[in-house]
Structure formats: C-alpha cells, structure tokens
Amino acid sequence: MIEDIKEIKKDAKKKDKESFKKYYKLVEDKKVVADFTEYNPLHKGHKYALDKGKEKGLFIAVVPGPLDRSGRGVPYLFSRYIRAEMAVRAGANLVVEGPPMGLLGSGQYMICLIKLFHKLGAEIIPRGYIPEPTMDKVIDCINRGYHILVKPFKIICAETGEILGEKLAIDNYVIASMSQTIYKLRLNYEPKFLFIKRLEGISGTKIREAIFKGKFEEVKDMLPKTTLEILEELKKEGLENYILKRDVERILETANNYDLYKYLPDHVAEVLEKNRPFNSLEEIKRAIPMGFSRHFKERVITRLEARIEKDVIKKYIDNYPAKIKILKSGLDDS
C-alpha cells in the first residue's frame, strides 16, 4: 500500500510521457475496445462481455488501480495484478491500470475513467446492463447519439430534455453516469457503447464467499475455466497469503493522531476528532456519520488508510491520467 500511496502522490505532480508513447505504439492502427471491470474475481458474465467486445476490436480491460479498494470502499479479494492475470487468461489483449476506486468519490472516479478512455483511444465501450423499461429508453437515447443526465429521481435525455424514468439498477446507473460524464467533460470524445444483456444466475457475493472458504466447486458453474485454474494455483501456495486485508494499525494511527481535516470532509473530521481516541475499527465506523452512499463509511475508512491529503487528490484528478500503466499484456498470444 505504501508504494501505491507514493505512486498516487507522484501522479498528482507530473506525467510519464514515455508510457503514452509505448502504449500508442502497441495499439497503432487497431480499433480499441475498452471496458472497466473490477474482476473481483472474473466470472462468466465478465468473460461473456469480454468475448463480445473482442469481436469488435482489440480488447483492453481497465482494472481499478492503486490501493486495491473496491467501489464499496473495501479491499478487493486479490490484487490488481492477479485480477489482470485473470483477464488475460480469459482473453483480454491488454490490461491497463485504472484510477483508485474506493479512494475517489463515484463522480471523481467516473471523471478519471472517461479521461483514461479518451487517452486510450477507446472507440467502443462494452457494458453489461439489466433489462428494465427506463434502461430501454436510455439505450435508445444513447444509440441516437444523445447523452444522459442523472438527477435526483430523474433520468433525463440531455439533448431533448425528455424524462426517461426515475431510477436505474446499479449496473444501468453506471452506464448513465458514464454518458453524463462524457457530455460534461467536453473532450470532443464520442465512443460507441456496446450494450450487452447481463447474464443471469451469477452472484459475485456467492463467488467471493465460496473463495473465502476455499470451496470453489460450489460456484464452478459461475466461473470460467481460466479463473478456476488461477484459484487452484493460489490455493496450492496458500490462498490466505493472497487475500487482501485492511491495514488496521495504520487506520487507527491516522484516526487518533493526524489532522483529519486534511483528509476527510470537514463534518466527518469534526466528529471523529471529537470522539478520539479509538481502539478498534468498529469504534471508528460507529462514529462516522451517515452519508449519501450506503458505502460512505467504508470509503471514509479507505481515506484514513491511504492518508492522502484532499488537495493532492484534487491535483491527481486534474492531472489524470498521468501515465498509461499496462498491468498485463496478452498481445503476444493474440
């Protein structure tokens, strides 16, 4: 984690121009298809979307990067390097490191992601969706070359002003948010979405629970052969050595001894500083006020764990992407 923190702070200050040159040489004259997926772990739904994407061009998987914390704010099951290996074995041509999900707010993350897609030259973005009436209208709107605006209890077509519905399932909301960010960033960047109906009968939660128990056979119908092979390899070496965990000591140190206004929203910093000292992670969680997102508390914990100043995070977003970091390449085998 310490090296990841150093990397984020470095990327807030300057760009690695050579990394862009190396990337553009790799993808020269190729149609780039890119998707961002956590692969936590890679299951058959991910594999299905990957295969559909590869039909359209060179497939680049963008895997959330430094700190290895999920959108829920908690540690991923495995590091991004293991998840990148899963992606390449499943057929991805390249795996590129994305922004640090969990550290950034959802809006901040989406801004970084779209800026990265733009720099990658992604012409097509495959995205799994869940069929529902409002989503049908969203897809029609986007396919007509329009954009989506997401307001409280309103999903709107930006160009026509038509109200498409009141809310969306989470996977569908992500697509709407991507469209909105493309519209608002004004990058002169208009990728095409490849909408893929999400496969039914796959539960990421059940898969992770089975992996924690080391009982992969319970979810083998949800996982591609390549992911199962990697899991078996890790199990032989000691699965517990690869499963990511919180740095509880660091979190407590930050919460008890540091100026929290540098790292957290003011209202959260005020509450935590008044309730010092803390003796456990649970005590901190109980003290954190409720937020707009149900994952707000875990995201605050990640901020305490990372201990990166708010002004550094802002500079990081402004300078993003500072580089194109390839985690794994499958081009030699494609």
Short mmCIF file of C-alpha atoms in Angstrom, two decimals:
data_model
loop_
_atom_site.label_atom_id
_atom_site.label_comp_id
_atom_site.label_asym_id
_atom_site.label_seq_id
_atom_site.Cartn_x
_atom_site.Cartn_y
_atom_site.Cartn_z
CA MET A 1 0.00 0.00 0.00
CA ILE A 2 2.83 2.43 0.82
CA GLU A 3 4.19 2.16 -2.71
CA ASP A 4 0.70 2.79 -4.12
CA ILE A 5 0.37 5.92 -1.98
CA LYS A 6 3.72 7.20 -3.26
CA GLU A 7 2.58 6.49 -6.82
CA ILE A 8 -0.64 8.49 -6.41
CA LYS A 9 1.27 11.44 -4.98
CA LYS A 10 3.77 11.27 -7.83
CA ASP A 11 0.98 11.11 -10.42
CA ALA A 12 -0.54 14.25 -8.92
CA LYS A 13 2.56 16.20 -9.92
CA LYS A 14 3.72 15.07 -13.36
CA LYS A 15 3.02 12.90 -16.40
CA ASP A 16 5.00 9.95 -17.72
CA LYS A 17 5.06 10.85 -21.42
CA GLU A 18 7.05 7.75 -22.35
CA SER A 19 4.25 5.47 -21.13
CA PHE A 20 1.86 7.09 -23.61
CA LYS A 21 4.32 6.62 -26.49
CA LYS A 22 4.80 2.94 -25.68
CA TYR A 23 1.05 2.38 -25.47
CA TYR A 24 0.25 4.13 -28.76
CA LYS A 25 2.90 2.04 -30.50
CA LEU A 26 1.21 -1.13 -29.23
CA VAL A 27 -2.26 -0.18 -30.46
CA GLU A 28 -1.25 1.60 -33.66
CA ASP A 29 -3.78 1.07 -36.48
CA LYS A 30 -6.03 -1.03 -34.25
CA LYS A 31 -9.64 -0.40 -33.22
CA VAL A 32 -9.62 -0.13 -29.44
CA VAL A 33 -12.43 -1.61 -27.37
CA ALA A 34 -12.16 -0.83 -23.65
CA ASP A 35 -14.21 -1.67 -20.59
CA PHE A 36 -13.61 -1.10 -16.90
CA THR A 37 -14.33 -4.03 -14.66
CA GLU A 38 -13.21 -4.94 -11.17
CA TYR A 39 -12.90 -8.69 -11.93
CA ASN A 40 -13.40 -9.42 -8.24
CA PRO A 41 -12.98 -12.16 -9.39
CA LEU A 42 -13.52 -12.59 -13.14
CA HIS A 43 -16.65 -14.70 -13.68
CA LYS A 44 -18.61 -15.95 -16.70
CA GLY A 45 -20.53 -12.69 -17.00
CA HIS A 46 -17.26 -10.81 -17.38
CA LYS A 47 -15.99 -13.41 -19.84
CA TYR A 48 -19.16 -13.09 -21.93
CA ALA A 49 -18.80 -9.29 -22.17
CA LEU A 50 -15.09 -9.64 -22.91
CA ASP A 51 -15.75 -12.05 -25.79
CA LYS A 52 -18.44 -9.79 -27.25
CA GLY A 53 -16.05 -6.85 -27.03
CA LYS A 54 -13.23 -8.74 -28.74
CA GLU A 55 -15.48 -9.27 -31.74
CA LYS A 56 -15.24 -5.51 -32.33
CA GLY A 57 -11.51 -4.96 -31.92
CA LEU A 58 -8.52 -5.03 -29.58
CA PHE A 59 -9.91 -5.53 -26.07
CA ILE A 60 -8.43 -3.51 -23.22
CA ALA A 61 -9.58 -4.24 -19.68
CA VAL A 62 -9.26 -1.28 -17.34
CA VAL A 63 -8.83 -2.62 -13.81
CA PRO A 64 -9.10 -0.20 -10.86
CA GLY A 65 -5.63 0.62 -9.67
CA PRO A 66 -3.66 1.83 -6.66
CA LEU A 67 -4.72 0.75 -3.14
CA ASP A 68 -6.86 -2.13 -4.49
CA ARG A 69 -10.02 -0.90 -2.78
CA SER A 70 -13.40 -1.53 -4.41
CA GLY A 71 -16.29 0.81 -5.12
CA ARG A 72 -17.68 -0.32 -1.76
CA GLY A 73 -14.50 1.00 -0.16
CA VAL A 74 -13.31 -2.42 0.99
CA PRO A 75 -10.22 -4.38 -0.14
CA TYR A 76 -10.60 -6.43 -3.29
CA LEU A 77 -10.30 -10.18 -2.90
CA PHE A 78 -6.98 -10.17 -4.77
CA SER A 79 -4.50 -7.59 -6.01
CA ARG A 80 -4.96 -5.94 -9.40
CA TYR A 81 -2.02 -7.97 -10.73
CA ILE A 82 -3.81 -11.26 -10.02
CA ARG A 83 -7.03 -9.85 -11.48
CA ALA A 84 -5.08 -8.70 -14.54
CA GLU A 85 -3.79 -12.25 -14.96
CA MET A 86 -7.38 -13.49 -14.81
CA ALA A 87 -8.33 -11.04 -17.57
CA VAL A 88 -5.52 -12.00 -19.93
CA ARG A 89 -6.07 -15.73 -19.46
CA ALA A 90 -9.76 -15.11 -20.21
CA GLY A 91 -8.82 -13.41 -23.49
CA ALA A 92 -8.11 -9.71 -22.85
CA ASN A 93 -5.43 -8.28 -25.15
CA LEU A 94 -4.21 -5.72 -22.63
CA VAL A 95 -4.95 -4.86 -19.02
CA VAL A 96 -4.44 -1.22 -18.07
CA GLU A 97 -4.45 0.17 -14.55
CA GLY A 98 -7.40 2.45 -13.86
CA PRO A 99 -7.97 5.09 -11.18
CA PRO A 100 -8.17 4.14 -7.49
CA MET A 101 -11.76 3.14 -6.87
CA GLY A 102 -12.65 3.39 -3.20
CA LEU A 103 -10.37 6.37 -2.58
CA LEU A 104 -12.21 8.65 -5.00
CA GLY A 105 -15.86 9.60 -4.86
CA SER A 106 -18.02 7.99 -7.54
CA GLY A 107 -18.16 11.21 -9.57
CA GLN A 108 -14.41 11.73 -9.26
CA TYR A 109 -13.77 8.15 -10.31
CA MET A 110 -16.00 8.50 -13.36
CA ILE A 111 -14.20 11.69 -14.46
CA CYS A 112 -10.84 9.90 -14.28
CA LEU A 113 -12.21 6.85 -16.06
CA ILE A 114 -13.60 8.80 -19.03
CA LYS A 115 -10.38 10.80 -19.30
CA LEU A 116 -8.48 7.49 -19.41
CA PHE A 117 -10.79 6.01 -22.07
CA HIS A 118 -10.20 9.15 -24.11
CA LYS A 119 -6.41 8.79 -23.87
CA LEU A 120 -6.64 5.08 -24.65
CA GLY A 121 -8.48 5.94 -27.85
CA ALA A 122 -11.33 3.63 -26.92
CA GLU A 123 -13.82 3.72 -29.79
CA ILE A 124 -16.19 1.14 -28.29
CA ILE A 125 -17.18 0.59 -24.66
CA PRO A 126 -18.97 -2.71 -23.99
CA ARG A 127 -21.18 -2.56 -20.92
CA GLY A 128 -23.42 -5.17 -19.35
CA TYR A 129 -26.92 -3.98 -18.49
CA ILE A 130 -30.06 -5.24 -16.79
CA PRO A 131 -33.24 -5.01 -18.91
CA GLU A 132 -35.82 -2.61 -17.43
CA PRO A 133 -38.19 -0.07 -19.03
CA THR A 134 -36.15 3.02 -18.17
CA MET A 135 -32.95 1.37 -19.40
CA ASP A 136 -34.58 0.61 -22.73
CA LYS A 137 -35.16 4.36 -23.13
CA VAL A 138 -31.59 5.13 -22.00
CA ILE A 139 -30.16 2.75 -24.61
CA ASP A 140 -32.36 4.26 -27.33
CA CYS A 141 -31.27 7.76 -26.33
CA ILE A 142 -27.56 6.89 -26.40
CA ASN A 143 -27.87 4.95 -29.66
CA ARG A 144 -29.38 8.09 -31.24
CA GLY A 145 -26.19 9.95 -30.36
CA TYR A 146 -27.59 11.72 -27.30
CA HIS A 147 -26.44 11.77 -23.68
CA ILE A 148 -27.95 11.02 -20.28
CA LEU A 149 -28.24 13.34 -17.31
CA VAL A 150 -28.75 11.83 -13.88
CA LYS A 151 -30.72 13.97 -11.42
CA PRO A 152 -32.29 13.03 -8.07
CA PHE A 153 -35.24 10.80 -9.01
CA LYS A 154 -34.90 11.76 -12.69
CA ILE A 155 -33.09 10.19 -15.62
CA ILE A 156 -33.10 12.74 -18.46
CA CYS A 157 -32.01 12.87 -22.11
CA ALA A 158 -29.60 15.83 -22.17
CA GLU A 159 -30.37 16.99 -25.70
CA THR A 160 -34.16 16.57 -25.77
CA GLY A 161 -34.99 17.15 -22.10
CA GLU A 162 -37.19 14.05 -22.08
CA ILE A 163 -37.61 12.42 -18.67
CA LEU A 164 -36.80 8.73 -19.23
CA GLY A 165 -37.57 7.49 -15.73
CA GLU A 166 -36.91 7.99 -12.04
CA LYS A 167 -34.15 5.50 -11.20
CA LEU A 168 -31.97 2.69 -12.57
CA ALA A 169 -30.47 -0.56 -11.30
CA ILE A 170 -26.84 -0.07 -10.28
CA ASP A 171 -25.22 -1.55 -13.44
CA ASN A 172 -27.53 0.60 -15.57
CA TYR A 173 -26.85 3.67 -13.44
CA VAL A 174 -23.13 3.29 -14.19
CA ILE A 175 -23.85 3.49 -17.92
CA ALA A 176 -25.98 6.60 -17.44
CA SER A 177 -23.24 8.15 -15.32
CA MET A 178 -20.64 7.42 -18.00
CA SER A 179 -22.81 9.09 -20.64
CA GLN A 180 -23.32 12.10 -18.40
CA THR A 181 -19.58 12.45 -17.73
CA ILE A 182 -18.75 12.23 -21.44
CA TYR A 183 -21.25 15.03 -22.02
CA LYS A 184 -19.98 17.26 -19.23
CA LEU A 185 -16.23 16.88 -19.81
CA ARG A 186 -16.47 18.24 -23.38
CA LEU A 187 -13.42 16.30 -24.57
CA ASN A 188 -14.65 16.01 -28.16
CA TYR A 189 -14.81 12.30 -27.43
CA GLU A 190 -17.81 10.23 -28.50
CA PRO A 191 -17.25 6.48 -28.06
CA LYS A 192 -19.93 3.99 -29.05
CA PHE A 193 -21.47 1.83 -26.35
CA LEU A 194 -21.88 -1.88 -26.99
CA PHE A 195 -24.83 -2.86 -24.81
CA ILE A 196 -24.69 -6.46 -23.59
CA LYS A 197 -27.56 -8.03 -21.67
CA ARG A 198 -26.16 -9.22 -18.35
CA LEU A 199 -26.15 -12.97 -17.79
CA GLU A 200 -28.46 -14.23 -15.07
CA GLY A 201 -27.59 -16.64 -12.28
CA ILE A 202 -24.19 -15.20 -11.42
CA SER A 203 -23.58 -13.79 -7.94
CA GLY A 204 -20.30 -12.06 -7.14
CA THR A 205 -21.12 -12.26 -3.43
CA LYS A 206 -21.63 -16.04 -3.53
CA ILE A 207 -18.42 -16.45 -5.53
CA ARG A 208 -16.39 -14.46 -3.00
CA GLU A 209 -17.92 -16.34 -0.07
CA ALA A 210 -17.00 -19.67 -1.67
CA ILE A 211 -13.45 -18.49 -2.34
CA PHE A 212 -13.00 -17.38 1.28
CA LYS A 213 -13.97 -20.92 2.29
CA GLY A 214 -11.71 -22.44 -0.37
CA LYS A 215 -14.69 -24.31 -1.83
CA PHE A 216 -14.50 -23.33 -5.49
CA GLU A 217 -16.63 -26.31 -6.56
CA GLU A 218 -19.68 -24.57 -5.04
CA VAL A 219 -19.51 -21.84 -7.69
CA LYS A 220 -17.69 -23.58 -10.53
CA ASP A 221 -20.67 -23.08 -12.86
CA MET A 222 -20.28 -19.29 -12.44
CA LEU A 223 -16.56 -19.17 -13.22
CA PRO A 224 -14.65 -19.71 -16.47
CA LYS A 225 -12.03 -22.43 -16.54
CA THR A 226 -9.19 -19.92 -16.53
CA THR A 227 -10.30 -18.28 -13.28
CA LEU A 228 -10.70 -21.67 -11.62
CA GLU A 229 -7.18 -22.58 -12.71
CA ILE A 230 -5.76 -19.43 -11.13
CA LEU A 231 -7.69 -20.03 -7.90
CA GLU A 232 -6.36 -23.58 -7.68
CA GLU A 233 -2.83 -22.30 -8.23
CA LEU A 234 -3.23 -19.76 -5.44
CA LYS A 235 -4.77 -22.36 -3.14
CA LYS A 236 -1.72 -24.59 -3.53
CA GLU A 237 0.52 -21.71 -2.47
CA GLY A 238 -1.79 -20.70 0.39
CA LEU A 239 -4.86 -18.71 -0.53
CA GLU A 240 -4.71 -16.74 2.73
CA ASN A 241 -1.41 -15.21 1.60
CA TYR A 242 -3.11 -13.55 -1.38
CA ILE A 243 -6.43 -12.32 0.06
CA LEU A 244 -6.17 -8.58 0.72
CA LYS A 245 -6.83 -7.10 4.16
CA ARG A 246 -7.16 -3.68 5.78
CA ASP A 247 -4.14 -2.08 7.45
CA VAL A 248 -5.96 -1.62 10.77
CA GLU A 249 -2.92 -0.28 12.61
CA ARG A 250 -2.45 2.48 10.03
CA ILE A 251 -6.16 3.40 10.11
CA LEU A 252 -6.13 3.73 13.91
CA GLU A 253 -2.92 5.76 13.78
CA THR A 254 -4.48 8.21 11.32
CA ALA A 255 -7.78 8.46 13.18
CA ASN A 256 -6.10 9.08 16.55
CA ASN A 257 -3.05 11.20 15.73
CA TYR A 258 -3.48 13.15 12.48
CA ASP A 259 -5.22 16.37 11.45
CA LEU A 260 -8.27 14.74 9.86
CA TYR A 261 -9.40 17.94 8.15
CA LYS A 262 -6.58 17.35 5.64
CA TYR A 263 -8.02 14.01 4.54
CA LEU A 264 -11.77 13.95 5.17
CA PRO A 265 -14.87 16.10 4.60
CA ASP A 266 -14.98 18.74 7.34
CA HIS A 267 -18.14 17.44 9.00
CA VAL A 268 -16.65 13.92 9.24
CA ALA A 269 -13.30 15.18 10.51
CA GLU A 270 -15.03 17.21 13.20
CA VAL A 271 -17.00 14.23 14.52
CA LEU A 272 -14.03 11.84 14.52
CA GLU A 273 -11.68 14.28 16.21
CA LYS A 274 -14.25 14.88 18.97
CA ASN A 275 -14.55 11.13 19.58
CA ARG A 276 -10.85 10.30 19.88
CA PRO A 277 -9.21 8.05 20.90
CA PHE A 278 -10.37 4.94 19.03
CA ASN A 279 -9.33 1.42 19.99
CA SER A 280 -10.84 -0.50 17.09
CA LEU A 281 -12.05 -0.23 13.52
CA GLU A 282 -15.62 -0.79 14.69
CA GLU A 283 -15.42 2.18 17.04
CA ILE A 284 -14.39 4.40 14.13
CA LYS A 285 -17.20 3.11 11.94
CA ARG A 286 -19.78 3.76 14.64
CA ALA A 287 -18.54 7.35 14.97
CA ILE A 288 -18.61 8.15 11.25
CA PRO A 289 -21.87 9.97 10.38
CA MET A 290 -24.14 8.54 7.72
CA GLY A 291 -23.51 9.65 4.14
CA PHE A 292 -25.41 9.75 0.87
CA SER A 293 -23.99 6.38 -0.22
CA ARG A 294 -24.52 3.21 1.80
CA HIS A 295 -20.77 2.60 1.34
CA PHE A 296 -19.82 6.00 2.73
CA LYS A 297 -18.33 4.69 5.98
CA GLU A 298 -16.05 2.20 4.25
CA ARG A 299 -14.89 4.91 1.87
CA VAL A 300 -14.00 7.11 4.85
CA ILE A 301 -12.01 4.21 6.29
CA THR A 302 -10.11 3.97 2.99
CA ARG A 303 -9.32 7.70 3.21
CA LEU A 304 -7.93 7.13 6.71
CA GLU A 305 -5.98 4.13 5.50
CA ALA A 306 -4.50 5.91 2.48
CA ARG A 307 -3.79 9.14 4.37
CA ILE A 308 -3.59 11.23 1.19
CA GLU A 309 -4.43 14.92 1.52
CA LYS A 310 -7.57 16.25 -0.18
CA ASP A 311 -5.58 18.80 -2.19
CA VAL A 312 -3.31 16.01 -3.51
CA ILE A 313 -6.36 14.02 -4.62
CA LYS A 314 -7.68 17.08 -6.46
CA LYS A 315 -4.36 17.53 -8.26
CA TYR A 316 -4.31 13.81 -9.06
CA ILE A 317 -7.72 14.07 -10.75
CA ASP A 318 -6.74 17.24 -12.63
CA ASN A 319 -3.57 15.58 -13.93
CA TYR A 320 -5.21 12.23 -14.70
CA PRO A 321 -4.13 10.13 -16.46
CA ALA A 322 -0.52 10.86 -15.59
CA LYS A 323 0.50 7.66 -17.37
CA ILE A 324 -0.76 4.56 -19.09
CA LYS A 325 0.33 1.65 -16.94
CA ILE A 326 -0.01 -1.78 -18.51
CA LEU A 327 -0.55 -4.40 -15.83
CA LYS A 328 -0.52 -7.38 -18.19
CA SER A 329 -0.31 -7.96 -21.92
CA GLY A 330 -1.79 -10.80 -23.91
CA LEU A 331 -0.85 -9.37 -27.31
CA ASP A 332 1.87 -11.96 -27.94
CA ASP A 333 -0.76 -14.69 -27.71
CA SER A 334 -3.50 -12.94 -29.72
#
